[in-house]
Coordinates of C-alpha atoms and ligand atoms in Angstrom, one line a residue:
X147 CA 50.4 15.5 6.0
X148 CA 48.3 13.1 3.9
X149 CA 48.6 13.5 0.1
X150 CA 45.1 11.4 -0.5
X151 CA 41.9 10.6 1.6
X152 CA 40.8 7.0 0.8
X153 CA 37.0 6.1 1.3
X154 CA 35.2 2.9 2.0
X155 CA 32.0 3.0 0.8
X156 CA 29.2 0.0 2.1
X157 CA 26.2 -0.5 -0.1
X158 CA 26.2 0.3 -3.7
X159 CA 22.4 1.0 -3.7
X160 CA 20.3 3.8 -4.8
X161 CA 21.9 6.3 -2.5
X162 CA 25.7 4.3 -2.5
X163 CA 25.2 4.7 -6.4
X164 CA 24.9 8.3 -6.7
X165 CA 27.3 8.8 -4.2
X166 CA 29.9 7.0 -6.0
X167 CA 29.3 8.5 -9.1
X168 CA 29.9 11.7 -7.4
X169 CA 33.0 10.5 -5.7
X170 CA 34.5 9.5 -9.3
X171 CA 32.9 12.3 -11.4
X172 CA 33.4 15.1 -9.6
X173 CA 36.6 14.1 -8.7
X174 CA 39.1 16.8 -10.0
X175 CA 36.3 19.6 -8.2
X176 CA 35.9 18.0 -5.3
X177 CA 40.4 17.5 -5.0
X178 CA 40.6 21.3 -5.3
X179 CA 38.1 22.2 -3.2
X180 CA 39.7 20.1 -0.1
X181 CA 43.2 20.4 -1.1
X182 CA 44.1 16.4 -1.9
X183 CA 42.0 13.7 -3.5
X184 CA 39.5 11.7 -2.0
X185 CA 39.8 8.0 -3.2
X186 CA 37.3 5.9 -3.3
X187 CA 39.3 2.9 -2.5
X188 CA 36.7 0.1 -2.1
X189 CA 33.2 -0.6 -2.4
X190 CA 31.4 -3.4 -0.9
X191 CA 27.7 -4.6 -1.7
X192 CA 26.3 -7.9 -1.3
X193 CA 25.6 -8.0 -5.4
X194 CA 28.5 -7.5 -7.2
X195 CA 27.4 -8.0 -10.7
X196 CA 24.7 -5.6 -11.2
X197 CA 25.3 -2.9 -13.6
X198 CA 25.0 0.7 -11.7
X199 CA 25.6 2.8 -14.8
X200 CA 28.9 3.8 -13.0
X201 CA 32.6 3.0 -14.4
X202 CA 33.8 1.6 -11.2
X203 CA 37.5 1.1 -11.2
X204 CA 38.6 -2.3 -11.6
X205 CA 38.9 -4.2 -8.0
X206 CA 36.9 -1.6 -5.7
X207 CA 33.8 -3.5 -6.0
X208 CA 33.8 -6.3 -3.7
X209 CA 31.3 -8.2 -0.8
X210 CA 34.6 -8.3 1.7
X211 CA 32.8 -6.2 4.4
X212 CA 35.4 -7.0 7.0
X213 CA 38.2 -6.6 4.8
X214 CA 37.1 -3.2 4.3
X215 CA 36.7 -2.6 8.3
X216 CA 40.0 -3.8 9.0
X217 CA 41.8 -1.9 6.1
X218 CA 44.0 0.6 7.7
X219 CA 44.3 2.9 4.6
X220 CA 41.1 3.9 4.6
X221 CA 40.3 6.5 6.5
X222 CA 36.2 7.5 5.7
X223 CA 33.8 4.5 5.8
X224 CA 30.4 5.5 4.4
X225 CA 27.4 3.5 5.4
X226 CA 24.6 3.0 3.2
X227 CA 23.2 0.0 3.9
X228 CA 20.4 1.3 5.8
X229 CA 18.1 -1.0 9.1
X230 CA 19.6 -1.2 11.8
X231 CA 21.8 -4.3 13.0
X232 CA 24.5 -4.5 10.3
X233 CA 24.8 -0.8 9.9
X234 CA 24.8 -0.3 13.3
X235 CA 27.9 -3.3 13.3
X236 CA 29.4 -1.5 10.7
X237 CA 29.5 1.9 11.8
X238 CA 30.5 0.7 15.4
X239 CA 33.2 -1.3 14.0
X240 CA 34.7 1.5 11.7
X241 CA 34.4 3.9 14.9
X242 CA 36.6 1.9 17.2
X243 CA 39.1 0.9 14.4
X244 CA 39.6 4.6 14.1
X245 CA 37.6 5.3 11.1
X246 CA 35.2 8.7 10.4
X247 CA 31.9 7.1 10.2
X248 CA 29.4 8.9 7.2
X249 CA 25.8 8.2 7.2
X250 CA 22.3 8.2 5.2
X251 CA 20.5 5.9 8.3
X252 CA 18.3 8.3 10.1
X253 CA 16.3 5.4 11.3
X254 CA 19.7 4.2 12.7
X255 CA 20.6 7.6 14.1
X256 CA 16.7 8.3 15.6
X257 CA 17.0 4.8 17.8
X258 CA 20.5 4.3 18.5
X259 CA 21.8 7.7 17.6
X260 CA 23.1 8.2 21.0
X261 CA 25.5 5.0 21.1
X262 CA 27.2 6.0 17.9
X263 CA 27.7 9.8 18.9
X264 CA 29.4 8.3 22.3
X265 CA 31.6 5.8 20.5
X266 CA 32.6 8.3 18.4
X267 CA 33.4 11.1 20.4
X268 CA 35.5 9.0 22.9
X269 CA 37.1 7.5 19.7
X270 CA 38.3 11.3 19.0
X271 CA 36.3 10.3 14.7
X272 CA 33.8 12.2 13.0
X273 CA 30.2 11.1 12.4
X274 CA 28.8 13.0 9.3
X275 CA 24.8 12.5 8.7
X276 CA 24.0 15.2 6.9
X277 CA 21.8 12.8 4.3
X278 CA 20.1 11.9 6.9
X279 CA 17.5 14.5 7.2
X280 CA 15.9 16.2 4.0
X281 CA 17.9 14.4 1.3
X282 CA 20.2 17.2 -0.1
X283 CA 19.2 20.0 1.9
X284 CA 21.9 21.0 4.1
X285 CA 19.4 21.1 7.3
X286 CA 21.7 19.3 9.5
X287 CA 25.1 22.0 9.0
X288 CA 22.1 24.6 9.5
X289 CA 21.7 23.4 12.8
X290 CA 24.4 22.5 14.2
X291 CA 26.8 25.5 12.9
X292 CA 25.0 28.1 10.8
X293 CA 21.9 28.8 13.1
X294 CA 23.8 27.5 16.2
X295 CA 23.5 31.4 17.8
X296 CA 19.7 30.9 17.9
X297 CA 17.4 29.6 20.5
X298 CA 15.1 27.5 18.6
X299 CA 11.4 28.8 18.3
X300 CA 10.2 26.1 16.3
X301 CA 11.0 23.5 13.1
X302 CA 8.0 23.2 10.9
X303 CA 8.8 20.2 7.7
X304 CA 7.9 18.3 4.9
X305 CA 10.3 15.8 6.1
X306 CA 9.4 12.6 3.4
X307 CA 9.9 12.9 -0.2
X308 CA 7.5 9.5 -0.6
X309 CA 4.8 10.8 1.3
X310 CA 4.6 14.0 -0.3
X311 CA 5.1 12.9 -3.5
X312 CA 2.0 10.6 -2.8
X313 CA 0.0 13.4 -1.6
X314 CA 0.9 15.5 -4.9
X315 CA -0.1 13.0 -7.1
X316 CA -3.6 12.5 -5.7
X317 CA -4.2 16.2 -5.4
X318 CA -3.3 17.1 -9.0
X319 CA -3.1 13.6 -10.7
X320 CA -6.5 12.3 -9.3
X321 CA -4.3 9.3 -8.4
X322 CA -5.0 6.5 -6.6
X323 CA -2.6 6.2 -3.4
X324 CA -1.7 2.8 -4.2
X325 CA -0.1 3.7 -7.8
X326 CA 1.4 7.2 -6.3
X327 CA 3.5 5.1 -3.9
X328 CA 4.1 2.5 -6.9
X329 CA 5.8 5.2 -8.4
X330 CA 7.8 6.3 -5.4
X331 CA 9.1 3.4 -5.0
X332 CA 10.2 3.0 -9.0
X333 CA 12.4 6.3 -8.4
X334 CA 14.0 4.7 -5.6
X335 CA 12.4 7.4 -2.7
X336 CA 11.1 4.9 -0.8
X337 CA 12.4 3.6 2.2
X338 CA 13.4 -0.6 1.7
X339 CA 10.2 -0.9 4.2
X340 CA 7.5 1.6 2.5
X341 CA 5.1 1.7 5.8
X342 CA 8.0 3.9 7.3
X343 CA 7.3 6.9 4.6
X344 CA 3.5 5.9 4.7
X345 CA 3.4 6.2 8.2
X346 CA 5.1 9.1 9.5
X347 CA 8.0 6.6 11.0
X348 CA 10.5 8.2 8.2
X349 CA 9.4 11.7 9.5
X350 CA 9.7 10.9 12.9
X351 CA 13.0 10.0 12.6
X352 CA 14.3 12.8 10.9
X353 CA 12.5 14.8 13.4
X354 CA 14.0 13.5 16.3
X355 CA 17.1 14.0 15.0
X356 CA 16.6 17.4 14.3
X357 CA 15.1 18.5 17.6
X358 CA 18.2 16.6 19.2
X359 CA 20.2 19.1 17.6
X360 CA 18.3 22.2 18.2
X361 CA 17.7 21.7 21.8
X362 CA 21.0 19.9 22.7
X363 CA 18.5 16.8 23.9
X364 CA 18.3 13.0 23.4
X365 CA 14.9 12.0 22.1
X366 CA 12.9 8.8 22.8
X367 CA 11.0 8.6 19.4
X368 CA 8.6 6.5 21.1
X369 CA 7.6 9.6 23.4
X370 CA 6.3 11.7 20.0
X371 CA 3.5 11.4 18.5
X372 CA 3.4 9.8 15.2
X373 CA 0.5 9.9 12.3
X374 CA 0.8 8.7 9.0
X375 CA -1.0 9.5 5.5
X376 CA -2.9 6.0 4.8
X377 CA -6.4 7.0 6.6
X378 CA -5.9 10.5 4.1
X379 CA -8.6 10.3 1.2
X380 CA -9.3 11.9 -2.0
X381 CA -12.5 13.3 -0.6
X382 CA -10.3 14.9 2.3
X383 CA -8.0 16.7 -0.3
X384 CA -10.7 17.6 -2.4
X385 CA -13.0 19.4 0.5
X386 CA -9.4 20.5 2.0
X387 CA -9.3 22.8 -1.7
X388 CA -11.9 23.4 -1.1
X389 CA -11.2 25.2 1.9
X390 CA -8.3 26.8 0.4
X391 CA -5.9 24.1 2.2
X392 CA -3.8 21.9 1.1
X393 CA -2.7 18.3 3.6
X394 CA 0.9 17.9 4.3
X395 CA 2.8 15.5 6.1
X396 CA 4.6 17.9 8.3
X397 CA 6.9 17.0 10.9
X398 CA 6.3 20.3 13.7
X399 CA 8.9 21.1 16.5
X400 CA 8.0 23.9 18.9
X401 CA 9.6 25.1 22.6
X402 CA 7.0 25.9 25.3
X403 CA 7.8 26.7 28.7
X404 CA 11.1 24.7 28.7
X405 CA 8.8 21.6 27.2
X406 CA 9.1 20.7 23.4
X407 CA 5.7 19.8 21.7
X408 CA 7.0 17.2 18.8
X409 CA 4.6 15.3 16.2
X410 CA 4.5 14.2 13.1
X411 CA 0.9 13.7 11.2
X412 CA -1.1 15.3 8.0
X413 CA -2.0 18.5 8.6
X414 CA -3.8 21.2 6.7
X415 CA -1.8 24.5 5.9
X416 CA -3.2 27.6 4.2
X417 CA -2.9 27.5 0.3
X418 CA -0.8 30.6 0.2
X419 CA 2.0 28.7 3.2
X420 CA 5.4 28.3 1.9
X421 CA 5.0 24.7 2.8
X422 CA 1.8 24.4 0.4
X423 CA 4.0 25.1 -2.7
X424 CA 6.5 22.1 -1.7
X425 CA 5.4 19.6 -4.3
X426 CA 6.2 15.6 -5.4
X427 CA 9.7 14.7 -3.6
X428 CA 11.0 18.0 -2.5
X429 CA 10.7 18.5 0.9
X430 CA 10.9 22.1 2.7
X431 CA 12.2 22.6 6.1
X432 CA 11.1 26.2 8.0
X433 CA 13.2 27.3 10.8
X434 CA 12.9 30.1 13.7
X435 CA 15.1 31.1 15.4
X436 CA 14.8 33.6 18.1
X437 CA 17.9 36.0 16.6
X438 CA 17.2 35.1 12.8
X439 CA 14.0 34.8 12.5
X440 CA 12.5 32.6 9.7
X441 CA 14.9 30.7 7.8
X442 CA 13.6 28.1 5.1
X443 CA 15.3 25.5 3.3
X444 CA 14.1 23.2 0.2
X445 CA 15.5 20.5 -1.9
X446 CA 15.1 17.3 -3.1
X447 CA 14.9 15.2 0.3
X448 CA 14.8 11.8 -1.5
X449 CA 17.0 10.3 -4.2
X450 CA 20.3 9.1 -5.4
X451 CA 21.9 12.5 -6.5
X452 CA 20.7 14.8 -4.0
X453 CA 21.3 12.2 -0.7
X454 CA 24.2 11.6 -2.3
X455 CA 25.6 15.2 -3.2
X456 CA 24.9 15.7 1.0
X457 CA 27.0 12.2 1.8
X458 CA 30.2 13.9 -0.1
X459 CA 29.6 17.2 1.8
X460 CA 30.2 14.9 4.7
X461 CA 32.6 13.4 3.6
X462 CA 34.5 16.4 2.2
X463 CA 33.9 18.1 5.6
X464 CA 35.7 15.3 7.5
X465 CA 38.7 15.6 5.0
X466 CA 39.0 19.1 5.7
X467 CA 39.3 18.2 9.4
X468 CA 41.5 15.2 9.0
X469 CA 43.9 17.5 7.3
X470 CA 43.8 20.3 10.2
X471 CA 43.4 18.0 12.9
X472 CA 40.7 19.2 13.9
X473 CA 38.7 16.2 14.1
X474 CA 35.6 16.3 17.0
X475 CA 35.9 20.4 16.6
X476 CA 31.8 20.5 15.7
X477 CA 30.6 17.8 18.1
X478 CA 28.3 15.6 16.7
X479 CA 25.3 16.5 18.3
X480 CA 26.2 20.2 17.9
X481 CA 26.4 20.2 22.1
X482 CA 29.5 18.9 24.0
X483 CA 28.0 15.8 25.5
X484 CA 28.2 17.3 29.0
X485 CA 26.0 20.4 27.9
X486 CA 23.2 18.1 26.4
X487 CA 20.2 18.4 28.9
X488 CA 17.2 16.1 28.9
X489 CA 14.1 18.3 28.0
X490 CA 10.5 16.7 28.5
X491 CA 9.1 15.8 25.0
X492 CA 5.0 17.8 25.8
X493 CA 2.6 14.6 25.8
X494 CA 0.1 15.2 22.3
X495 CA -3.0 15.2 24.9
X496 CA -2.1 18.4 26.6
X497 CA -1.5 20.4 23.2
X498 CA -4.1 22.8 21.9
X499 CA -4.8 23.8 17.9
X500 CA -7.3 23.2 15.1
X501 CA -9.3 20.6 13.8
X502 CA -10.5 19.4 10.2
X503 CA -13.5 16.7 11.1
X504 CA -15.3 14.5 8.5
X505 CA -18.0 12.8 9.6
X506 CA -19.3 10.5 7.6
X507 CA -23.0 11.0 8.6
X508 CA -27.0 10.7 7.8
X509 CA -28.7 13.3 6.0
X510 CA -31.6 13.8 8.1
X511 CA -32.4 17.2 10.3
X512 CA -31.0 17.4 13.4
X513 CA -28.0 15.4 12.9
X514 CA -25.8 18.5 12.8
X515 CA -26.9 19.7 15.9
X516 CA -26.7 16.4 17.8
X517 CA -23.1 16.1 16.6
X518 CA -22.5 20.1 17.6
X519 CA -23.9 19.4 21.3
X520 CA -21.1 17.1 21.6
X521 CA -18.5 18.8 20.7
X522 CA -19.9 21.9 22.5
X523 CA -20.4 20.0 25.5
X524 CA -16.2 19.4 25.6
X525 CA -15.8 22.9 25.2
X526 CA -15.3 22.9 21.4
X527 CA -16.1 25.7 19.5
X528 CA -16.9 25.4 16.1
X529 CA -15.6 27.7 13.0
X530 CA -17.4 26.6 10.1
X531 CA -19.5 23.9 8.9
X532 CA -19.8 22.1 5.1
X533 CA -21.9 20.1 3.7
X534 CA -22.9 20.2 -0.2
X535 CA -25.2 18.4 -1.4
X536 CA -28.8 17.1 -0.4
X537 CA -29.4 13.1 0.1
X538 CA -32.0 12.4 2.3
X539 CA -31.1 9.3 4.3
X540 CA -28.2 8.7 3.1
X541 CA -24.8 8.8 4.2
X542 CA -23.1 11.9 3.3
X543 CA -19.8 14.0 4.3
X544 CA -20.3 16.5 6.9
X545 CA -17.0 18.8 6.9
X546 CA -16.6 21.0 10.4
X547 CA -13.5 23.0 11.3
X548 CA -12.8 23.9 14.8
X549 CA -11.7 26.7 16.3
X550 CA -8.6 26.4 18.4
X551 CA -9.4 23.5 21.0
X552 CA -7.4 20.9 23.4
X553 CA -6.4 17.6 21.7
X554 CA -7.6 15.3 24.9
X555 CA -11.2 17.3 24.5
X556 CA -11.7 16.8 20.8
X557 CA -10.0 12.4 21.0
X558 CA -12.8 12.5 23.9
X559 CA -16.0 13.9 22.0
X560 CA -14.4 11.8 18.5
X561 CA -15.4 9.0 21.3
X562 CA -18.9 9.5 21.5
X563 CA -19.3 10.7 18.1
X564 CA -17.8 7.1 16.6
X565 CA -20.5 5.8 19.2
X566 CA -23.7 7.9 17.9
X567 CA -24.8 4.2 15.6
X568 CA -27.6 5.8 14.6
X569 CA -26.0 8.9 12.8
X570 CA -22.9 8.0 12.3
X571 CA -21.4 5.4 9.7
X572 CA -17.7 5.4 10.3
X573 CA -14.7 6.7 11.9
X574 CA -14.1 10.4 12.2
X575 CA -11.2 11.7 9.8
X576 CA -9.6 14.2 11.9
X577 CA -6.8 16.4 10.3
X578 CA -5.1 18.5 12.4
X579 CA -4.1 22.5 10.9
X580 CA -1.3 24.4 11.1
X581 CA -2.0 28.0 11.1
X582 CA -2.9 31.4 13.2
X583 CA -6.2 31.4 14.3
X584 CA -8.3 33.3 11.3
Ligands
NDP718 P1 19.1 0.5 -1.1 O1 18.3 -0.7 -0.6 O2 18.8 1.0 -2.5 O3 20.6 0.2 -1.0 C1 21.2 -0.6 0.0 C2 22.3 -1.4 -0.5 O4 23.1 -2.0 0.5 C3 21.8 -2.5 -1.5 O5 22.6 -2.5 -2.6 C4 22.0 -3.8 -0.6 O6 22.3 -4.9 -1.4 C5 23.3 -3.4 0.2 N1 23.5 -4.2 1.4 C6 22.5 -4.6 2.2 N2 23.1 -5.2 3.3 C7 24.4 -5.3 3.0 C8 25.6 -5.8 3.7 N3 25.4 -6.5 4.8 N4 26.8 -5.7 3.1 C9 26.9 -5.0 2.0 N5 25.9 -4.4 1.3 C10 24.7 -4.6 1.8 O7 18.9 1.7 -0.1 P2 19.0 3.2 -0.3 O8 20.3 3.5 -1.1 O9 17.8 3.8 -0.7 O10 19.2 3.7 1.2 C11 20.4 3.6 1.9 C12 20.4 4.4 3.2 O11 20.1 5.8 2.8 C13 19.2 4.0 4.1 O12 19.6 4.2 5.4 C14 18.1 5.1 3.8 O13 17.2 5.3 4.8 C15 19.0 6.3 3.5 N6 18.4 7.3 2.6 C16 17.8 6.9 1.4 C17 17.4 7.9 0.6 C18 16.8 7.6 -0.7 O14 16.4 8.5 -1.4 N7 16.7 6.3 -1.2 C19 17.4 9.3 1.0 C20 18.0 9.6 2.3 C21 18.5 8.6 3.0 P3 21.0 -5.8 -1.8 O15 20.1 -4.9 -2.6 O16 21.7 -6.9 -2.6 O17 20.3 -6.2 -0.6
HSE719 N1 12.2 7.5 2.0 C1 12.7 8.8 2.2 C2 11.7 9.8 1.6 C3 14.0 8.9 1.7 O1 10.9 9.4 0.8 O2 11.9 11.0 2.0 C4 14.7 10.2 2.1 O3 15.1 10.1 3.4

């Protein structure tokens, strides 16, 4: 029997920060809650100097990343390095020296996910990544254990704290995206590479990782479509009020048939959604299940005390099995590895719902109706049409909402829309909505 747990902790960043302060502050609570002490033995970051606002025990703090890997007292290595090569080196390395792997990296996990659950499983070690999806929200222990009775229905999330936090701030801030993600980035929500929360990418990863779980599925993250916020405009949020909606990066998981239809993009939800009341960095994760029913969670999915309060859970978690030996008894995919099954990711073209449309068009008569033949003629129906204002001649916003209609009919009408020179000025916005038809 082990009297203490020693930890090896990579990158002493925003989320290796908070983590460690955690580790050392929470110390006496976190010993009686697992039965021993977890020490954090050593700590290795490239800077060494920097002051973290953390009283780091003298000699922890080192850049001697393989004397770490090789050190055969520790027993937890916790990764928080974040991109892929190194951390993939890292975590591989600590896997087959027979080390429990803990992780933040959901790019890591989305991409080479599979390779590290493998190692790890024929190494008989944990993998704990429950920061990797939603910050501190305990989303990824929902799915693999607490809702694990459940057929999935469907995962509906505001999966990126940067990206919503950038949307709140133009919506009740009248800010500029440009400073919103300034400020994202300041509070260290931000990915290293800020396109990844600007562009879905840091949704898209967290979603694939989720549906792997729920469905017991590997998922090529290139096979799911992926829209970000950057083409998202004040005037879009301001007619979307108008509306009584409110735009959302929302990453949306749903079972059809045996297929699952999986995409990330903005989308416009009803003002009176849950989802619509899940402001600056929290994100908001709602679950069906098919015995349960709705089950929503909500936190603070971006920062160094929340990631880091789910990277201890982890690491508490795999504690408490290194002390019953029951290491590998949740596998870490939630599905033993020969009762995963490959389920076809629906192509976006053959999925059906609504449409937001702004077209940025010529006040003149006629216009409307030239632009309504076309969509009529691809079979789509229209709900409601907006335009305020009167400027003869000039270019001005024409705002149409769709009924229900096929995504491969309305990209083919946007088509010959764009095309229409003479009444048309720019690009189509299209904003896809989440909702019952009303
Ligand atoms: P940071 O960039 O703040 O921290 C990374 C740290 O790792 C830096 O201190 C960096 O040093 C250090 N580092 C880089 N390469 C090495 C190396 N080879 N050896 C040792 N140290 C190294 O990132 P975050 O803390 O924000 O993110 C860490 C992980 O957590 C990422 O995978 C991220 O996606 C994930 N995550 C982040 C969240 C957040 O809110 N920030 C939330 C959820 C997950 P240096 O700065 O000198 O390069
Ligand atoms: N950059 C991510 C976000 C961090 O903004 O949500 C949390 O994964």
């Amino acid at each position: 029997m082990k009297s203490q747990i020693n930890i090896g902790l990579v990158g002493l960043g925003t989320v290796g920060t908070g983590t460690a302060k955690i580790l050392l502050e929470n110390r006496d609570l976190i010993a009686r809650r697992v039965g021993i002490p977890l020490e954090l033995k050593r700590i290795v970051d490239l800077d060494v100097t920097t002051d973290r606002g953390i009283a780091i025990p003298d000699g922890v703090l080192s850049s001697d990343l393989p004397g770490l890997l090789t050190d055969p007292s520790i027993d937890i290595i916790i990764e928080l390095i974040g991109g892929y090569d190194t951390a993939k080196r890292v975590m591989l390395d600590a896997i087959a020296q027979g080390k429990h792997v803990v992780t933040a990296n959901k790019a890591l996990l989305a991409v080479h996910g599979e390779d590290v659950f493998a190692a790890a499983t024929r190494a008989g070690v944990d993998v704990g990544f429950e920061a990797s999806v939603g910050g501190g929200i305990p989303i990824i222990r929902s799915l693999t254990e607490g809702l694990a009775a459940n057929r999935c229905v469907s995962i509906v999330g505001i999966l990126n704290g940067t990206a919503n936090y950038i949307l709140t701030q133009m919506l009740k801030e009248k800010q500029e995206f440009t400073d919103a993600l300034a400020q994202a980035q300041a509070k260290g929500y931000a990915e290293a590479d800020p396109t990844f929360d600007i562009q879905g990418i840091d949704s898209l990863h967290k979603l694939a990782i989720m549906v792997n779980l729920a469905y017991g599925t590997p998922v090529n993250v290139k096979e799911v479509f992926t829209e970000g916020i950057a083409q998202i405009t004040a005037l879009d949020i301001q007619y979307a009020s108008e509306l009584g909606m409110t735009v959302k990066l929302l990453g949306i998981a749903k079972v059809h048939d045996g297929d699952v239809e999986a995409r990330v993009h903005p989308t416009l939800i009803d003002n009176h959604s849950p989802l619509a009341q899940v402001h600056g960095v929290y994100n908001a994760i709602h679950v069906v299940g098919d015995a349960v029913g709705d089950v929503m969670l909500y936190g603070q999915g971006a920062g160094a005390m929340p990631t880091g309060s789910a990277v201890v859970s982890d690491v508490m978690d795999i504690a408490r099995n290194i002390q019953r030996q029951a290491c590998g008894r949740v596998p870490p995919t939630s599905f033993p590895e020969n009762q995963r099954i490959p389920i076809r990711i629906r192509p976006m073209e053959e999925l059906t719902t609504r449409y937001y449309l702004r077209c940025m068009v010529v006040d003149r008569p006629g216009v409307l109706s030239q632009i309504a033949g076309v969509l009529g003629h691809h079979g789509i129906s229209i709900m409601s049409v907006l335009q305020q204002g009167r400027q003869e001649g000039q270019t001005v916003p024409l705002i149409i909402m769709t009924h229900r209609a096929s995504e491969r009919s309305v990209q083919t009408a946007l088509k010959e829309i764009n095309q229409m020179a003479s009444v048309v000025s720019q690009p189509t916005t299209l904003i896809r909505v989440e909702d019952e038809e009303r």
